[in-house]
XYZ file of C-alpha atoms in Angstrom:
557
model
C -18.748 18.376 64.533
C -15.540 20.426 64.651
C -15.113 22.788 67.568
C -13.401 25.938 66.314
C -10.393 26.913 68.424
C -8.675 30.279 68.574
C -4.947 29.993 67.883
C -4.037 33.646 68.400
C -1.473 34.320 71.164
C -2.908 35.922 74.276
C -0.617 38.951 73.911
C -2.304 39.882 70.594
C -5.820 39.921 71.928
C -7.570 43.181 72.429
C -7.526 44.719 75.895
C -11.275 44.284 76.307
C -10.878 40.481 76.220
C -8.149 40.314 78.865
C -10.495 39.863 81.836
C -12.256 36.966 80.118
C -8.944 35.378 79.225
C -7.706 35.573 82.795
C -10.948 34.127 84.122
C -10.772 31.225 81.699
C -7.133 30.612 82.523
C -7.936 30.487 86.237
C -10.840 28.119 85.638
C -8.448 25.643 84.091
C -6.096 25.432 87.056
C -6.165 22.660 89.648
C -6.638 24.211 93.075
C -3.263 22.968 94.301
C -1.429 24.659 91.417
C -3.318 27.955 91.205
C -0.523 29.894 92.954
C 2.149 28.899 90.401
C 2.726 30.255 86.888
C 0.698 28.153 84.483
C 0.535 27.660 80.724
C -2.199 29.535 78.879
C -5.184 27.226 78.352
C -7.561 29.951 77.196
C -8.111 28.619 73.694
C -9.242 25.250 75.068
C -11.691 26.898 77.458
C -13.247 29.021 74.697
C -14.613 26.063 72.713
C -18.239 25.374 71.927
C -19.102 21.894 70.599
C -20.785 21.572 67.213
C -23.462 18.912 67.760
C -24.614 16.587 64.977
C -25.939 13.058 64.443
C -23.740 10.337 65.940
C -21.673 8.230 63.535
C -21.804 4.459 63.606
C -24.445 1.785 63.145
C -27.725 1.755 65.074
C -27.128 4.976 67.048
C -30.360 6.462 68.478
C -31.716 9.256 66.302
C -32.069 11.645 69.238
C -28.486 11.111 70.459
C -26.201 13.925 69.322
C -22.398 13.803 69.103
C -19.596 16.354 69.057
C -16.023 16.760 70.215
C -13.820 18.999 72.312
C -10.073 19.446 71.965
C -7.734 19.238 74.972
C -3.952 19.458 75.397
C -2.040 16.221 75.104
C 0.164 17.517 77.939
C -1.313 20.191 80.206
C 2.188 21.340 81.171
C 2.984 21.974 77.489
C -0.304 22.817 75.735
C 1.502 23.735 72.521
C 3.038 20.261 72.181
C -0.020 18.560 70.709
C -3.748 18.070 71.228
C -6.351 15.326 71.558
C -9.980 15.315 70.488
C -12.479 13.829 72.945
C -15.749 12.357 71.690
C -18.948 13.652 73.340
C -22.580 12.578 73.157
C -25.774 13.975 74.662
C -29.509 13.631 74.952
C -31.059 17.088 74.950
C -33.164 18.228 77.870
C -36.889 17.761 77.319
C -37.868 20.318 79.950
C -36.386 23.646 81.031
C -32.626 23.017 81.032
C -30.387 23.930 83.943
C -27.291 22.965 81.980
C -25.724 19.521 81.703
C -25.074 16.478 83.844
C -22.016 14.499 82.750
C -21.909 10.696 83.121
C -18.952 8.322 83.458
C -19.832 4.616 83.434
C -16.648 3.268 85.006
C -13.996 0.810 83.940
C -11.549 2.434 83.895
C -11.540 2.215 80.149
C -15.278 2.117 79.512
C -16.335 4.234 76.516
C -19.182 6.556 77.427
C -20.886 6.959 74.066
C -21.886 3.340 73.322
C -22.924 3.024 76.978
C -25.259 6.004 76.759
C -26.571 4.841 73.388
C -27.504 1.444 74.816
C -28.410 2.281 78.435
C -29.770 5.774 77.880
C -33.309 4.895 78.974
C -32.028 4.679 82.568
C -31.216 8.397 82.501
C -34.234 9.858 80.719
C -35.666 11.240 83.974
C -32.618 13.501 84.186
C -33.549 15.125 80.881
C -36.371 16.858 82.782
C -33.738 19.379 83.839
C -30.479 18.615 82.040
C -28.794 17.738 78.837
C -27.436 14.260 79.677
C -23.841 14.143 78.412
C -21.129 11.536 78.319
C -17.689 11.247 76.726
C -14.970 8.832 75.733
C -12.035 9.730 78.029
C -8.542 10.125 76.610
C -7.192 6.766 75.479
C -10.692 5.273 75.345
C -13.167 4.579 72.549
C -12.886 7.123 69.741
C -10.607 9.424 71.804
C -7.090 8.278 70.755
C -7.715 4.688 71.916
C -4.824 2.762 73.418
C -4.115 -0.831 72.399
C -1.647 -3.590 73.143
C -1.560 -4.878 69.586
C -2.687 -8.013 67.824
C -2.560 -10.254 70.894
C -4.213 -7.714 73.202
C -3.623 -7.759 76.960
C -2.110 -11.130 77.822
C -2.440 -11.856 81.550
C 0.518 -14.059 82.543
C 0.329 -16.929 84.974
C 1.960 -16.477 88.364
C 4.724 -19.082 88.758
C 4.154 -21.842 91.278
C 5.737 -21.362 94.682
C 8.289 -24.040 93.890
C 9.147 -22.484 90.505
C 12.796 -21.820 89.789
C 14.474 -18.479 89.202
C 14.390 -19.080 85.453
C 10.590 -19.083 85.371
C 10.453 -15.843 87.323
C 12.931 -14.181 84.966
C 10.907 -15.370 81.983
C 7.735 -13.944 83.555
C 9.214 -10.476 84.057
C 10.713 -10.516 80.579
C 7.247 -11.293 79.204
C 5.713 -8.457 81.240
C 8.278 -5.951 80.009
C 7.728 -7.048 76.410
C 3.982 -6.584 76.840
C 4.511 -3.072 78.252
C 6.668 -2.221 75.237
C 4.063 -3.637 72.851
C 1.340 -1.556 74.495
C 3.513 1.570 74.164
C 4.171 0.880 70.467
C 0.482 0.413 69.674
C -0.942 3.217 71.822
C 0.791 6.266 70.414
C 1.551 9.585 72.155
C -1.488 9.510 74.464
C -0.118 6.704 76.663
C 2.313 8.797 78.770
C -0.493 11.302 79.384
C -3.294 8.912 80.272
C -4.725 8.611 83.790
C -7.346 10.146 86.062
C -5.517 13.369 86.915
C -5.437 14.386 83.240
C -8.944 13.005 82.626
C -10.170 15.276 85.421
C -8.616 18.292 83.719
C -10.298 17.206 80.498
C -13.580 17.056 82.407
C -13.201 20.708 83.380
C -12.602 21.706 79.764
C -15.774 19.775 78.876
C -17.686 21.600 81.639
C -16.708 24.989 80.243
C -17.359 23.899 76.649
C -20.894 22.897 77.668
C -21.409 26.392 79.058
C -21.777 25.284 82.681
C -20.417 27.358 85.555
C -20.391 24.255 87.775
C -19.955 20.562 86.973
C -22.975 18.358 87.615
C -21.812 14.769 87.452
C -22.877 11.151 87.949
C -20.031 8.624 88.115
C -20.144 4.865 88.581
C -17.372 2.660 90.009
C -14.112 4.022 88.538
C -16.158 7.103 87.640
C -16.289 7.863 91.360
C -12.489 8.055 91.418
C -12.649 10.530 88.563
C -15.292 12.560 90.406
C -13.265 12.630 93.622
C -10.136 13.768 91.777
C -12.159 16.507 90.090
C -13.428 17.697 93.478
C -9.840 17.951 94.719
C -8.538 19.713 91.598
C -11.484 22.052 90.978
C -13.413 22.508 94.251
C -14.912 25.829 93.188
C -16.387 24.286 90.035
C -18.206 21.432 91.830
C -21.959 21.544 91.357
C -23.960 18.407 92.186
C -21.713 15.322 92.186
C -23.220 11.858 92.720
C -20.805 8.926 93.065
C -22.237 5.378 92.955
C -20.120 2.292 93.760
C -17.359 4.276 95.421
C -13.743 3.435 94.654
C -10.938 3.518 97.192
C -8.504 6.429 97.218
C -5.965 4.927 99.586
C -5.665 1.148 99.369
C -2.741 -0.410 97.534
C -3.248 -2.487 94.404
C -2.686 -5.641 96.465
C -5.365 -4.631 98.971
C -7.784 -3.709 96.192
C -7.254 -7.053 94.485
C -7.875 -8.960 97.700
C -11.096 -7.025 98.345
C -12.196 -7.772 94.779
C -11.531 -11.502 95.149
C -13.549 -11.628 98.381
C -16.445 -9.683 96.892
C -16.603 -11.761 93.737
C -16.511 -15.005 95.701
C -19.501 -13.814 97.740
C -21.315 -12.946 94.520
C -20.506 -16.381 93.060
C -21.831 -18.078 96.199
C -25.055 -16.080 95.934
C -25.345 -16.977 92.253
C -24.899 -20.677 92.967
C -27.504 -20.496 95.758
C -29.899 -19.192 93.115
C -28.753 -21.384 90.221
C -28.993 -24.724 92.043
C -32.676 -24.112 92.711
C -33.235 -24.311 88.950
C -33.301 -27.657 87.163
C -31.465 -26.028 84.265
C -28.430 -25.096 86.367
C -25.375 -26.578 84.587
C -23.786 -27.429 87.941
C -26.713 -29.474 89.218
C -28.915 -28.995 92.261
C -26.417 -29.997 94.971
C -25.243 -26.612 96.277
C -22.058 -27.836 97.936
C -21.018 -29.835 94.897
C -21.811 -26.922 92.563
C -18.993 -24.834 94.039
C -16.538 -27.673 93.477
C -17.782 -28.068 89.906
C -17.093 -24.415 89.092
C -13.522 -24.685 90.385
C -13.024 -27.972 88.544
C -14.224 -26.380 85.292
C -11.824 -23.428 85.686
C -8.849 -25.709 86.316
C -9.802 -28.024 83.468
C -9.948 -25.127 80.986
C -6.601 -23.811 82.199
C -5.061 -27.225 81.465
C -6.937 -27.780 78.208
C -8.486 -24.597 76.698
C -11.284 -24.905 74.162
C -11.154 -23.170 70.763
C -13.400 -20.223 69.941
C -14.950 -19.341 66.611
C -12.273 -16.646 66.221
C -9.436 -19.182 66.308
C -8.238 -18.204 69.793
C -8.401 -20.371 72.930
C -10.800 -19.942 75.834
C -8.996 -20.671 79.120
C -10.074 -21.066 82.700
C -8.957 -17.506 83.404
C -11.115 -16.322 80.496
C -14.006 -18.067 82.225
C -13.156 -16.359 85.512
C -13.146 -12.975 83.757
C -16.548 -13.685 82.243
C -17.898 -14.763 85.631
C -16.577 -11.563 87.193
C -18.594 -9.453 84.749
C -21.706 -11.634 84.818
C -21.953 -11.533 88.615
C -22.083 -7.743 88.961
C -25.872 -7.636 88.768
C -28.648 -10.111 89.477
C -30.268 -8.940 86.253
C -27.564 -10.754 84.296
C -27.742 -14.037 86.240
C -30.227 -15.776 83.886
C -28.024 -14.881 80.888
C -24.922 -16.046 82.753
C -26.616 -19.358 83.616
C -27.464 -19.943 79.945
C -23.944 -19.014 78.863
C -22.423 -21.462 81.351
C -24.829 -24.170 80.207
C -23.729 -23.621 76.591
C -20.115 -24.116 77.632
C -20.686 -27.139 79.872
C -23.131 -28.956 77.600
C -21.890 -27.995 74.112
C -18.414 -26.506 74.530
C -19.830 -23.271 73.069
C -17.987 -20.158 74.343
C -19.830 -17.511 72.350
C -22.204 -16.392 75.080
C -19.455 -16.267 77.694
C -17.261 -14.188 75.393
C -20.004 -11.578 75.532
C -19.338 -11.198 79.266
C -15.550 -11.176 79.069
C -15.141 -7.417 78.546
C -12.502 -6.945 81.229
C -13.846 -3.759 82.825
C -15.404 -2.874 86.163
C -18.467 -0.663 86.174
C -21.864 -0.683 84.552
C -22.209 -3.309 81.802
C -19.870 -2.052 79.091
C -20.978 -1.904 75.487
C -17.988 -1.691 73.126
C -18.282 0.060 69.793
C -19.801 -2.322 67.256
C -21.006 -4.865 69.819
C -23.842 -7.112 68.648
C -24.022 -5.279 65.355
C -23.225 -6.322 61.817
C -21.360 -3.183 60.763
C -17.650 -2.777 59.967
C -16.568 -2.919 63.607
C -18.027 -6.370 64.079
C -16.373 -7.637 60.926
C -13.055 -6.089 61.940
C -13.278 -7.903 65.291
C -13.569 -11.211 63.467
C -10.589 -10.337 61.287
C -8.402 -9.269 64.204
C -9.188 -12.326 66.267
C -8.370 -14.509 63.311
C -4.833 -13.151 63.401
C -4.696 -10.223 60.972
C -2.838 -7.047 61.900
C -4.934 -4.704 64.058
C -6.168 -1.417 62.673
C -3.897 1.368 63.930
C -5.433 4.476 65.417
C -4.748 7.953 64.091
C -1.581 9.496 65.494
C -2.652 13.157 65.111
C -4.980 13.248 68.121
C -8.142 13.324 66.028
C -11.141 11.102 66.709
C -10.883 7.619 65.227
C -13.687 6.104 63.221
C -16.111 3.857 65.072
C -14.865 0.873 63.064
C -11.259 1.535 64.047
C -11.611 1.350 67.844
C -9.243 -1.540 68.744
C -10.869 -4.724 69.962
C -8.661 -4.728 73.068
C -9.196 -1.050 73.939
C -11.173 -1.669 77.146
C -8.643 -3.964 78.884
C -5.702 -1.980 77.460
C -7.146 1.292 78.778
C -8.091 -0.265 82.115
C -4.507 -1.373 82.641
C -2.991 1.890 81.404
C -5.179 4.108 83.603
C -4.782 2.003 86.734
C -1.001 1.955 86.265
C -0.920 5.710 85.686
C -2.854 6.200 88.945
C -0.594 3.872 90.981
C 2.599 5.309 92.528
C 3.910 1.880 93.488
C 6.291 0.234 91.065
C 8.158 -2.592 92.832
C 11.106 -4.260 91.143
C 11.228 -7.929 90.147
C 12.755 -9.071 93.435
C 10.059 -7.407 95.525
C 7.287 -8.643 93.243
C 8.589 -12.206 93.511
C 8.599 -11.961 97.297
C 5.108 -10.427 97.368
C 3.722 -13.172 95.167
C 4.868 -15.763 97.679
C 3.221 -13.971 100.590
C 0.032 -12.977 98.772
C -0.761 -16.255 97.059
C -2.149 -17.904 100.186
C -4.226 -14.848 101.103
C -5.746 -14.601 97.620
C -6.481 -18.317 97.416
C -8.141 -18.127 100.827
C -10.224 -15.129 99.740
C -11.437 -17.010 96.668
C -10.307 -20.323 95.162
C -11.961 -19.227 91.901
C -11.046 -15.535 91.623
C -7.857 -15.435 93.714
C -5.370 -16.303 90.983
C -7.135 -14.066 88.451
C -6.926 -11.084 90.795
C -3.363 -11.838 91.839
C -2.019 -11.923 88.299
C -3.389 -8.442 87.643
C -0.964 -7.081 90.232
C 1.847 -7.803 87.790
C 0.547 -5.828 84.848
C 2.152 -2.478 85.729
C 5.637 -3.985 85.732
C 7.769 -2.370 83.023
C 5.660 0.801 82.908
C 6.641 4.223 84.276
C 5.745 4.934 87.889
C 2.306 6.487 88.310
C 1.204 9.627 90.126
C 0.899 9.920 93.904
C -1.671 12.738 93.539
C -4.704 10.573 94.302
C -3.377 8.971 97.474
C -1.642 12.078 98.770
C -3.841 15.004 97.799
C -7.420 13.880 97.173
C -8.727 14.609 100.661
C -10.364 17.281 102.801
C -12.113 18.915 99.856
C -14.139 22.079 100.382
C -16.953 21.761 97.888
C -20.705 21.733 97.629
C -22.337 18.625 99.071
C -21.623 15.377 97.213
C -23.773 12.225 97.371
C -21.855 8.939 97.743
C -23.836 5.699 97.251
C -22.468 2.515 98.807
C -24.120 -0.876 98.281
C -23.732 -3.417 101.083
C -23.518 -6.420 98.744
C -21.318 -4.816 96.084
C -18.815 -7.424 94.781
C -16.432 -4.886 93.205
C -16.422 -1.787 95.402
C -17.114 -2.850 99.008
C -19.310 -0.658 101.176
C -16.414 0.160 103.491
C -14.725 1.997 100.599
C -17.712 4.359 100.459
C -17.416 5.100 104.173
C -13.629 5.496 104.027
C -13.732 7.740 100.953
C -16.479 9.903 102.467
C -14.407 10.305 105.617
C -11.359 11.190 103.549
C -13.173 13.753 101.400
C -14.579 15.456 104.499
C -17.905 16.999 105.536
C -18.948 17.702 101.952
C -19.466 13.959 101.359
C -22.867 12.484 102.319
C -23.366 8.688 102.271
C -26.507 6.911 101.056
C -26.479 3.369 102.490
C -27.959 0.961 99.946
C -28.668 -2.353 101.682
C -29.058 -4.237 98.415
C -26.823 -6.423 96.257
C -24.857 -5.951 93.071
C -22.329 -3.480 91.719
C -23.698 0.076 92.055
C -27.290 0.894 92.975
C -28.682 3.343 90.434
C -29.785 0.754 87.880
C -30.879 -1.945 90.349
C -32.625 -0.059 93.176
C -35.515 2.312 92.491
C -34.871 3.836 95.897
C -31.289 4.730 94.961
C -32.431 5.827 91.506
C -34.936 8.301 92.941
C -32.506 9.566 95.598
C -29.782 10.279 93.050
C -32.232 11.935 90.650
C -33.706 14.098 93.417
C -30.221 15.255 94.339
C -29.111 15.988 90.785
C -32.369 17.643 89.697
C -33.389 19.468 92.866
C -30.392 19.408 95.224
C -32.430 17.362 97.727
C -30.473 15.203 100.187
C -32.023 12.988 102.883
C -30.905 13.828 106.392
C -27.539 12.186 107.059
C -27.657 10.587 103.615
C -30.375 8.095 104.540
C -30.565 4.464 103.479
C -32.328 2.308 100.941
C -33.717 -1.140 101.779
C -32.764 -4.179 99.745
C -34.956 -4.688 96.669
C -36.927 -1.562 97.451
C -40.129 -1.149 95.408
C -40.357 1.861 93.146
C -42.712 3.728 95.481
C -40.297 3.679 98.417
C -37.832 6.538 98.823
C -34.646 6.600 100.899
C -35.215 6.217 104.613
C -34.865 9.558 106.314
C -36.046 11.531 103.301
C -38.562 14.224 103.879
């Protein structure tokens, strides 16, 4: 699975190769930097992956894996490298190249997602190799970690808390940032979407594609938009489903998330209370109070898990957040809540508490009996976590840290965020935001608010996304917005399309749930038609709620 790289200096190459070298060097430049002297990236753009069977338990036999090597630091490509894990299903029909998938998060590993959810994308193999990857810092690609205790989300002090509690909070946050840095290795300062986008262009060239064809979900839409801004001439057919914001602050994003998740919880309770097995009874008004009472009770008195840790009310809120993203998971969520309420059993809810935002994430080793599953038990019982390799090579499946998804989510979001307020400003913002978050959602407000603190103590992030991802001049891109999306509100799709410019075409999905591709056959067909044939409905079109499979997007020819 090793991709052979040339290490010869450019000056020693024969004259006949100079035109190719210059073309490859230009292909690796972000559009905004193409007029400045740049490091030589030719050897990274000359790779060809060596595909083989995927390592790890229960991987599909027809899923192939490989790797590509990218610079740790694109400004200093000689200062170290990282290997990125790839996986693909080969095209079953005449291939037009590859379509690359990103399932969201940020921090979601692509390979276990494609291994588990690959059936959703088999139609695309009529014309493409369907490819995914573990981004830098994620999965087998130099995974970041925050150590034995993982990502510990602190409690926001009460409004009447003294200065001592606030100082203790910020000391705890700084210590957590330092612990994450110690356990994550050299990749951490170079994580984030701007570098992931550059990696994506190396992957494109390694796959042999002149243009990038791409399908991104949730956070994956942010990655796709950044790619369009950095490499407009390499954009092929980009489809973005569950569109992220490019402009709103972290505080505004958190508030939108709390509102969306509260709406999803209300819809879930409307459905649940019609069932005699609903753990909150059949009185709809009382059911909402019961959920809030359960959260507060667990925060006061957590229950033990089989791993020796405690399950708190905020752990419950995190599990609810994941379980509410799709109506398909509601029956499983109802059973998991019943297990907790009736038996104090947290095992089913722990299966939801993955921490990411996107398609349902499948961590390496999940629901399997191989080494990764056993290592998870050991780590949660308090043993030292397995350290990742520090040389930039791929880690073994069994050595992906248990906390990689939330650790990567936090690291990438912080790297993408140019705001880094000091303790005094954060304290003042907490006072003003608490009421707004509680009003948006009594259940999810506190959970969302505490996440605003997690970048404290980390270096300031890039302003590239907010300042320069706009007015792109690319081939047409399809943006899918779902009206009832609890994580990425429909208005973000409209705002992002307006910001990207005329190249962006919006498909209005009038359904519910986070993203539309896996829940609406109408959206599924529209996205596939665009990726396979370049077909776009006039003006983007729309899809009705719960559209049957035979119905295409309104406005389609």
